[in-house]
């Protein structure tokens, strides 16, 4: 079975400082991994995806994630946080045996302070 | 590009009442369709998925059901709502010619 674990339920950073949101995965196969963002009272937006191509994946809004097989990790980073980055972030793995549905982590709430 | 419509956007229902949430899609044919639920303070949980008309797979046993009467229509139903059915319900699709999943705007259900 494919699953992900987000290691922090809340992360707080100051504006202009780096962001690190941690995610570990478990998969019997080479996984397809995603990061989604959900702003308050809005739908889900895809930030980036890894599908066995380059291990360093660049996404929208300056975010990127690195797939590390040896560590079974797919951490999300951004060099400099903006106030608009405050949102809920979900690490996600695609599940082969459920019509390619997505298995979501429990989410990390990112707070950005001035 | 594909579009996902969900209605209603918000819904307040009493315990024991029936439920019908509708999801319709445009801009793609033969998509995979999904219903997810996001309970307060939790991640998204897959409820149902469908790979074609009349084909429904259930991931979590509960008092909800789903139907796909048309290629681009996916309906989530319940005969009697429970308090625990409160949450944010998201419809999603993978286009017939694609592998990325797209999400609708969601329906926020409150059961009182």
Short mmCIF file of C-alpha atoms in Angstrom, two decimals:
data_model
loop_
_atom_site.label_atom_id
_atom_site.label_comp_id
_atom_site.label_asym_id
_atom_site.label_seq_id
_atom_site.Cartn_x
_atom_site.Cartn_y
_atom_site.Cartn_z
CA UNK A 1 0.00 0.00 0.00
CA UNK A 2 1.12 3.53 -0.68
CA UNK A 3 0.95 6.12 2.08
CA UNK A 4 2.56 9.34 3.23
CA UNK A 5 3.32 10.79 6.63
CA UNK A 6 3.64 14.51 7.18
CA UNK A 7 5.93 14.97 10.12
CA UNK A 8 4.66 18.34 11.33
CA UNK A 9 1.05 19.34 11.79
CA UNK A 10 2.00 23.03 12.19
CA UNK A 11 4.99 25.03 10.97
CA UNK A 12 5.58 28.70 11.74
CA UNK A 13 8.14 30.83 9.88
CA UNK A 14 8.92 34.50 9.58
CA UNK A 15 8.38 36.27 6.30
CA UNK A 16 11.53 36.07 4.17
CA UNK A 17 12.92 32.97 5.89
CA UNK A 18 13.11 29.48 4.35
CA UNK A 19 10.22 27.04 4.47
CA UNK A 20 10.63 23.30 5.05
CA UNK A 21 7.60 21.00 5.17
CA UNK A 22 8.54 17.38 5.76
CA UNK A 23 6.98 14.29 4.21
CA UNK A 24 7.98 10.64 4.25
CA UNK A 25 6.42 8.07 1.97
CA UNK A 26 5.84 4.35 1.98
CA UNK A 27 5.38 2.52 -1.29
CA UNK A 28 5.96 -0.93 -2.75
CA UNK A 29 6.40 0.65 -6.16
CA UNK A 30 8.23 3.63 -7.52
CA UNK A 31 5.77 6.24 -6.26
CA UNK A 32 4.09 9.20 -7.87
CA UNK A 33 4.18 11.98 -5.28
CA UNK A 34 2.51 15.36 -5.13
CA UNK A 35 2.22 18.44 -2.99
CA UNK A 36 -1.11 20.27 -2.89
CA UNK A 37 -1.95 23.56 -1.19
CA UNK A 38 -5.31 24.62 0.21
CA UNK A 39 -5.88 28.25 1.11
CA UNK A 40 -8.68 29.07 3.55
CA UNK A 41 -12.11 28.50 2.03
CA UNK A 42 -10.60 27.60 -1.32
CA UNK A 43 -10.10 24.41 -3.28
CA UNK A 44 -6.98 22.33 -3.68
CA UNK A 45 -4.21 23.50 -5.97
CA UNK A 46 -1.40 21.34 -7.26
CA UNK A 47 2.01 22.76 -6.33
CA UNK A 48 4.24 20.14 -7.91
CA UNK A 49 4.52 16.47 -8.78
CA UNK A 50 7.18 13.78 -8.98
CA UNK A 51 6.64 10.94 -11.45
CA UNK A 52 10.06 9.24 -11.63
CA UNK A 53 11.78 11.82 -13.78
CA UNK A 54 14.13 14.38 -12.21
CA UNK A 55 14.46 13.96 -8.44
CA UNK A 56 14.38 17.73 -7.84
CA UNK A 57 10.98 18.99 -8.83
CA UNK A 58 10.16 22.66 -9.25
CA UNK A 59 6.62 23.84 -8.75
CA UNK A 60 4.61 27.02 -8.75
CA UNK A 61 5.19 30.05 -6.50
CA UNK A 62 8.86 29.22 -5.93
CA UNK A 63 8.29 25.88 -4.21
CA UNK A 64 10.34 22.80 -4.93
CA UNK A 65 10.67 19.28 -3.56
CA UNK A 66 13.37 16.65 -3.70
CA UNK A 67 12.65 12.96 -4.01
CA UNK A 68 15.16 10.98 -1.90
CA UNK A 69 14.70 7.26 -2.27
CA UNK A 70 17.34 6.41 0.35
CA UNK A 71 15.44 8.45 2.93
CA UNK A 72 11.93 7.76 1.55
CA UNK A 73 11.33 11.48 1.76
CA UNK A 74 9.73 14.15 -0.39
CA UNK A 75 10.19 17.39 1.56
CA UNK A 76 8.77 20.67 0.28
CA UNK A 77 10.95 23.77 0.43
CA UNK A 78 10.92 27.42 -0.49
CA UNK A 79 13.88 29.80 -0.04
CA UNK A 80 11.87 32.76 1.20
CA UNK A 81 8.38 32.70 2.65
CA UNK A 82 5.70 35.21 1.69
CA UNK A 83 2.66 36.10 3.73
CA UNK A 84 0.52 34.67 0.93
CA UNK A 85 2.10 31.24 1.50
CA UNK A 86 0.09 30.77 4.70
CA UNK A 87 -2.14 27.78 3.98
CA UNK A 88 -2.60 24.06 4.52
CA UNK A 89 -0.17 21.84 2.61
CA UNK A 90 -0.77 18.21 1.75
CA UNK A 91 1.76 15.59 0.72
CA UNK A 92 0.07 13.02 -1.50
CA UNK A 93 0.89 9.67 -3.10
CA UNK A 94 -0.99 8.13 -5.99
CA UNK A 95 -2.48 4.71 -5.28
CA UNK A 96 -2.31 2.17 -8.08
CA UNK A 97 -5.07 -0.11 -6.83
CA UNK A 98 -7.84 2.47 -6.37
CA UNK A 99 -8.28 3.78 -9.87
CA UNK A 100 -5.17 5.90 -9.37
CA UNK A 101 -6.83 7.83 -6.56
CA UNK A 102 -4.75 9.93 -4.22
CA UNK A 103 -3.81 9.09 -0.65
CA UNK A 104 -3.37 12.32 1.33
CA UNK A 105 -1.25 13.05 4.34
CA UNK A 106 -2.93 14.74 7.28
CA UNK A 107 -1.65 18.14 6.25
CA UNK A 108 0.73 20.77 7.58
CA UNK A 109 -0.59 24.17 8.47
CA UNK A 110 1.95 26.85 7.52
CA UNK A 111 1.84 30.11 9.43
CA UNK A 112 3.89 33.05 8.13
CA UNK A 113 4.52 35.88 10.58
CA UNK A 114 5.58 39.43 9.66
CA UNK B 1 -9.49 22.23 -20.28
CA UNK B 2 -11.74 20.40 -17.89
CA UNK B 3 -14.10 22.00 -15.39
CA UNK B 4 -15.69 20.47 -12.32
CA UNK B 5 -18.99 21.78 -10.95
CA UNK B 6 -20.23 20.91 -7.49
CA UNK B 7 -23.45 21.98 -5.81
CA UNK B 8 -24.52 23.09 -3.48
CA UNK B 9 -21.50 24.97 -2.17
CA UNK B 10 -22.74 24.76 1.40
CA UNK B 11 -25.43 22.66 3.01
CA UNK B 12 -26.87 22.35 6.50
CA UNK B 13 -28.93 19.25 7.13
CA UNK B 14 -30.53 17.67 10.23
CA UNK B 15 -29.45 14.25 11.46
CA UNK B 16 -31.45 11.52 9.76
CA UNK B 17 -32.25 13.51 6.64
CA UNK B 18 -31.26 12.33 3.13
CA UNK B 19 -28.38 13.75 1.13
CA UNK B 20 -27.63 14.22 -2.54
CA UNK B 21 -24.49 16.00 -3.71
CA UNK B 22 -23.91 16.39 -7.39
CA UNK B 23 -20.72 16.68 -9.38
CA UNK B 24 -20.67 17.34 -13.10
CA UNK B 25 -17.64 17.75 -15.32
CA UNK B 26 -16.98 19.40 -18.64
CA UNK B 27 -14.17 19.34 -21.14
CA UNK B 28 -13.25 15.67 -20.99
CA UNK B 29 -14.70 12.29 -21.86
CA UNK B 30 -14.47 9.02 -19.94
CA UNK B 31 -12.75 10.50 -16.90
CA UNK B 32 -12.02 8.68 -13.67
CA UNK B 33 -14.15 10.35 -11.00
CA UNK B 34 -13.62 10.49 -7.25
CA UNK B 35 -15.37 11.60 -4.07
CA UNK B 36 -13.19 12.66 -1.15
CA UNK B 37 -14.15 13.93 2.30
CA UNK B 38 -12.15 16.27 4.47
CA UNK B 39 -13.25 16.24 8.09
CA UNK B 40 -12.28 19.11 10.37
CA UNK B 41 -8.58 18.98 11.22
CA UNK B 42 -7.92 16.00 8.99
CA UNK B 43 -6.59 15.25 5.54
CA UNK B 44 -8.66 14.08 2.63
CA UNK B 45 -10.11 10.60 2.68
CA UNK B 46 -11.10 8.79 -0.50
CA UNK B 47 -14.74 7.67 -0.33
CA UNK B 48 -15.57 6.38 -3.81
CA UNK B 49 -14.09 6.22 -7.27
CA UNK B 50 -15.51 5.39 -10.66
CA UNK B 51 -13.74 4.40 -13.85
CA UNK B 52 -16.91 4.41 -15.98
CA UNK B 53 -20.69 4.72 -16.12
CA UNK B 54 -22.32 2.56 -13.47
CA UNK B 55 -18.94 1.46 -12.05
CA UNK B 56 -18.48 2.44 -8.43
CA UNK B 57 -15.80 1.31 -6.01
CA UNK B 58 -16.11 2.05 -2.31
CA UNK B 59 -13.06 2.63 -0.19
CA UNK B 60 -14.60 3.15 3.22
CA UNK B 61 -17.69 1.33 4.53
CA UNK B 62 -20.24 3.87 5.75
CA UNK B 63 -23.76 5.09 5.23
CA UNK B 64 -22.90 6.91 2.02
CA UNK B 65 -23.32 5.69 -1.54
CA UNK B 66 -22.33 6.96 -4.96
CA UNK B 67 -23.70 6.63 -8.45
CA UNK B 68 -22.54 7.52 -11.92
CA UNK B 69 -25.61 7.66 -14.17
CA UNK B 70 -23.79 9.50 -16.95
CA UNK B 71 -20.18 9.75 -18.08
CA UNK B 72 -19.79 13.24 -16.65
CA UNK B 73 -22.04 13.02 -13.60
CA UNK B 74 -21.12 11.66 -10.19
CA UNK B 75 -23.57 11.73 -7.29
CA UNK B 76 -22.96 11.19 -3.59
CA UNK B 77 -25.98 10.15 -1.53
CA UNK B 78 -27.15 9.11 1.88
CA UNK B 79 -30.52 7.90 3.09
CA UNK B 80 -29.95 9.07 6.67
CA UNK B 81 -27.22 11.51 7.62
CA UNK B 82 -25.15 11.12 10.77
CA UNK B 83 -23.37 13.85 12.71
CA UNK B 84 -20.08 12.30 11.63
CA UNK B 85 -20.95 12.95 7.98
CA UNK B 86 -20.16 16.64 8.45
CA UNK B 87 -17.19 17.74 6.39
CA UNK B 88 -15.92 19.15 3.16
CA UNK B 89 -16.74 16.97 0.16
CA UNK B 90 -14.57 17.23 -2.91
CA UNK B 91 -15.20 15.77 -6.33
CA UNK B 92 -12.14 15.10 -8.46
CA UNK B 93 -11.31 13.73 -11.86
CA UNK B 94 -8.49 12.35 -13.92
CA UNK B 95 -9.20 13.24 -17.57
CA UNK B 96 -9.70 10.49 -20.05
CA UNK B 97 -6.41 11.40 -21.68
CA UNK B 98 -4.27 12.32 -18.74
CA UNK B 99 -2.86 11.35 -15.39
CA UNK B 100 -3.17 14.48 -13.27
CA UNK B 101 -6.02 14.75 -10.80
CA UNK B 102 -8.11 17.92 -10.67
CA UNK B 103 -10.40 18.96 -7.84
CA UNK B 104 -13.75 20.71 -7.78
CA UNK B 105 -14.61 23.64 -5.49
CA UNK B 106 -16.18 21.38 -2.86
CA UNK B 107 -19.37 21.26 -0.80
CA UNK B 108 -19.27 22.06 2.89
CA UNK B 109 -21.81 19.88 4.70
CA UNK B 110 -22.87 20.51 8.29
CA UNK B 111 -25.09 17.95 9.95
CA UNK B 112 -26.88 19.23 13.05
#
